[in-house]
XYZ file of N, CA, C and O in Angstrom:
268
model
N -25.848 25.342 1.389
C -25.666 24.012 1.977
C -24.296 23.464 1.581
O -23.847 23.656 0.453
N -23.663 22.789 2.518
C -22.317 22.246 2.267
C -22.377 21.075 1.294
O -23.416 20.423 1.132
N -21.226 20.803 0.653
C -21.158 19.672 -0.279
C -21.119 18.353 0.461
O -21.121 18.300 1.689
N -21.088 17.274 -0.292
C -21.090 15.949 0.307
C -19.717 15.592 0.852
O -18.706 16.031 0.323
N -19.719 14.785 1.903
C -18.461 14.248 2.412
C -18.153 12.984 1.624
O -19.063 12.215 1.312
N -16.883 12.792 1.315
C -16.472 11.588 0.603
C -16.143 10.498 1.600
O -15.629 10.781 2.681
N -16.425 9.259 1.233
C -16.106 8.144 2.118
C -14.759 7.563 1.728
O -14.448 7.399 0.555
N -13.963 7.234 2.734
C -12.678 6.580 2.513
C -12.940 5.095 2.278
O -13.749 4.497 2.986
N -12.269 4.513 1.310
C -12.365 3.072 1.051
C -11.590 2.369 2.159
O -10.365 2.482 2.236
N -12.279 1.683 3.058
C -11.653 1.129 4.251
C -10.612 0.053 3.935
O -9.605 -0.081 4.626
N -10.850 -0.708 2.872
C -9.883 -1.736 2.471
C -8.581 -1.105 2.024
O -7.489 -1.564 2.372
N -8.669 -0.007 1.281
C -7.487 0.708 0.804
C -6.773 1.406 1.965
O -5.546 1.438 2.003
N -7.542 1.920 2.919
C -6.961 2.625 4.071
C -6.093 1.690 4.900
O -5.110 2.118 5.497
N -6.449 0.408 4.945
C -5.693 -0.572 5.718
C -4.423 -1.016 4.992
O -3.506 -1.531 5.605
N -4.392 -0.840 3.682
C -3.273 -1.339 2.878
C -2.275 -0.277 2.431
O -1.126 -0.584 2.158
N -2.723 0.965 2.338
C -1.870 2.029 1.802
C -1.780 3.201 2.765
O -2.710 3.457 3.523
N -0.670 3.921 2.704
C -0.532 5.174 3.445
C 0.199 6.161 2.544
O 0.959 5.747 1.670
N -0.038 7.434 2.780
C 0.560 8.471 1.949
C 1.692 9.141 2.725
O 1.519 9.508 3.890
N 2.847 9.290 2.084
C 4.009 9.921 2.714
C 3.857 11.441 2.687
O 2.959 11.962 2.024
N 4.752 12.117 3.378
C 4.724 13.583 3.405
C 4.889 14.162 2.012
O 4.309 15.190 1.684
N 5.686 13.499 1.208
C 5.934 13.964 -0.157
C 4.815 13.629 -1.127
O 4.887 13.996 -2.297
N 3.808 12.897 -0.659
C 2.645 12.579 -1.495
C 2.725 11.240 -2.208
O 1.840 10.909 -2.994
N 3.787 10.460 -1.939
C 3.887 9.141 -2.553
C 3.038 8.156 -1.763
O 2.831 8.333 -0.560
N 2.560 7.121 -2.443
C 1.721 6.127 -1.782
C 2.572 4.915 -1.430
O 3.221 4.340 -2.296
N 2.570 4.562 -0.134
C 3.353 3.422 0.341
C 2.491 2.170 0.419
O 1.295 2.252 0.678
N 3.144 1.009 0.210
C 2.460 -0.272 0.317
C 3.425 -1.297 0.882
O 4.627 -1.060 0.920
N 2.893 -2.435 1.315
C 3.735 -3.525 1.808
C 4.083 -4.431 0.629
O 3.377 -4.426 -0.386
N 5.166 -5.168 0.743
C 5.553 -6.081 -0.335
C 4.816 -7.403 -0.213
O 4.480 -7.826 0.900
N 4.607 -8.041 -1.335
C 3.914 -9.325 -1.377
C 4.897 -10.472 -1.151
O 6.108 -10.252 -1.112
N 4.393 -11.675 -1.014
C 5.154 -12.937 -0.897
C 5.855 -13.117 0.445
O 6.787 -13.894 0.535
N 5.444 -12.416 1.496
C 6.131 -12.539 2.777
C 5.268 -13.195 3.856
O 5.562 -13.083 5.044
N 4.209 -13.876 3.462
C 3.277 -14.416 4.450
C 3.517 -15.885 4.808
O 3.483 -16.257 5.960
N 3.695 -16.723 3.811
C 3.871 -18.159 4.092
C 4.832 -18.775 3.091
O 5.301 -18.091 2.188
N 5.168 -20.053 3.281
C 6.158 -20.768 2.453
C 7.518 -20.066 2.543
O 8.217 -19.911 1.547
N 7.871 -19.638 3.748
C 9.087 -18.847 3.932
C 10.348 -19.701 4.073
O 11.452 -19.181 3.950
N 10.188 -20.999 4.328
C 11.372 -21.863 4.532
C 12.179 -22.010 3.251
O 13.388 -22.187 3.301
N 11.512 -21.930 2.117
C 12.206 -22.086 0.844
C 12.857 -20.794 0.350
O 13.585 -20.808 -0.629
N 12.599 -19.705 1.035
C 13.153 -18.404 0.616
C 14.404 -18.069 1.436
O 14.469 -18.369 2.623
N 15.348 -17.418 0.782
C 16.613 -17.083 1.455
C 16.384 -15.947 2.458
O 15.482 -15.137 2.282
N 17.224 -15.885 3.506
C 17.083 -14.815 4.497
C 17.194 -13.419 3.868
O 16.486 -12.496 4.272
N 18.054 -13.278 2.874
C 18.226 -11.997 2.192
C 16.922 -11.574 1.522
O 16.514 -10.409 1.601
N 16.286 -12.529 0.870
C 15.019 -12.269 0.184
C 13.930 -11.897 1.185
O 13.163 -10.946 0.967
N 13.872 -12.614 2.301
C 12.870 -12.339 3.330
C 13.086 -10.964 3.973
O 12.128 -10.290 4.310
N 14.348 -10.576 4.126
C 14.675 -9.261 4.673
C 14.162 -8.140 3.784
O 13.680 -7.118 4.252
N 14.289 -8.358 2.494
C 13.821 -7.344 1.530
C 12.313 -7.154 1.572
O 11.802 -6.084 1.276
N 11.588 -8.228 1.917
C 10.131 -8.139 2.003
C 9.685 -7.228 3.141
O 8.603 -6.671 3.101
N 10.537 -7.108 4.182
C 10.184 -6.280 5.337
C 10.069 -4.814 4.981
O 9.227 -4.099 5.537
N 10.926 -4.352 4.101
C 10.911 -2.946 3.699
C 9.656 -2.655 2.881
O 9.178 -3.523 2.152
N 9.143 -1.471 3.029
C 7.963 -1.089 2.256
C 8.340 -0.767 0.822
O 9.514 -0.763 0.460
N 7.356 -0.529 0.004
C 7.583 -0.146 -1.384
C 6.609 0.982 -1.708
O 5.666 1.233 -0.955
N 6.850 1.650 -2.809
C 5.917 2.700 -3.222
C 5.106 2.207 -4.408
O 5.581 1.410 -5.209
N 3.911 2.687 -4.499
C 3.015 2.328 -5.593
C 3.460 3.091 -6.837
O 3.875 4.248 -6.738
N 3.388 2.456 -7.998
C 3.785 3.118 -9.240
C 2.902 4.332 -9.507
O 1.767 4.417 -9.015
N 3.436 5.255 -10.274
C 2.742 6.527 -10.521
C 1.340 6.323 -11.112
O 0.392 7.003 -10.728
N 1.229 5.377 -12.023
C -0.063 5.114 -12.662
C -1.097 4.565 -11.691
O -2.264 4.944 -11.713
N -0.663 3.641 -10.824
C -1.575 3.033 -9.852
C -1.883 4.001 -8.708
O -2.964 3.964 -8.128
N -0.924 4.862 -8.394
C -1.073 5.781 -7.263
C -2.287 6.691 -7.451
O -2.961 7.046 -6.482
N -2.551 7.045 -8.682
C -3.687 7.928 -8.976
C -5.009 7.297 -8.529
O -5.843 7.943 -7.903
N -5.188 6.011 -8.852
C -6.428 5.334 -8.477
C -6.489 5.061 -6.976
O -7.573 5.087 -6.390
N -5.340 4.840 -6.347
C -5.316 4.624 -4.896
C -5.665 5.918 -4.168
O -6.429 5.912 -3.201
N -5.128 7.043 -4.645
C -5.412 8.334 -4.018
C -6.904 8.673 -4.079
O -7.433 9.339 -3.200
N -7.554 8.207 -5.112
C -8.983 8.437 -5.249
C -9.780 7.708 -4.157
O -10.826 8.159 -3.729
N -9.229 6.569 -3.711
C -9.878 5.797 -2.662
C -9.604 6.370 -1.278
O -10.293 6.069 -0.317
N -8.551 7.208 -1.180
C -8.155 7.819 0.093
C -8.270 9.333 0.002
O -7.256 10.035 -0.079
N -9.476 9.880 -0.008
C -9.638 11.308 -0.248
C -9.028 12.212 0.822
O -8.658 13.338 0.540
N -8.899 11.747 2.064
C -8.411 12.616 3.140
C -7.012 12.247 3.611
O -6.577 12.728 4.646
N -6.310 11.408 2.867
C -4.955 10.998 3.266
C -3.927 11.987 2.735
O -4.144 12.636 1.740
C-alpha cells in the first residue's frame, strides 16, 4: 500500500514560492496602507520581493511539501 499524501498548508502556499535554486521567496511588509508618509524610494523597494532567511526557510519548506 502506498504511503500517505502530505497536505500543503494553503496559507503558506499563498504567501511563499520556491525559486529554481530552492530559495523561498516572500513579499515585503509595510506596503499596504499609510503610504503617504513614506518616500517614493521606500515604496519602490517594497515592490521587490525578498527571500526568507535560512532558518525560517526550513519551517516554510515543511509547509510546502510539493513546492
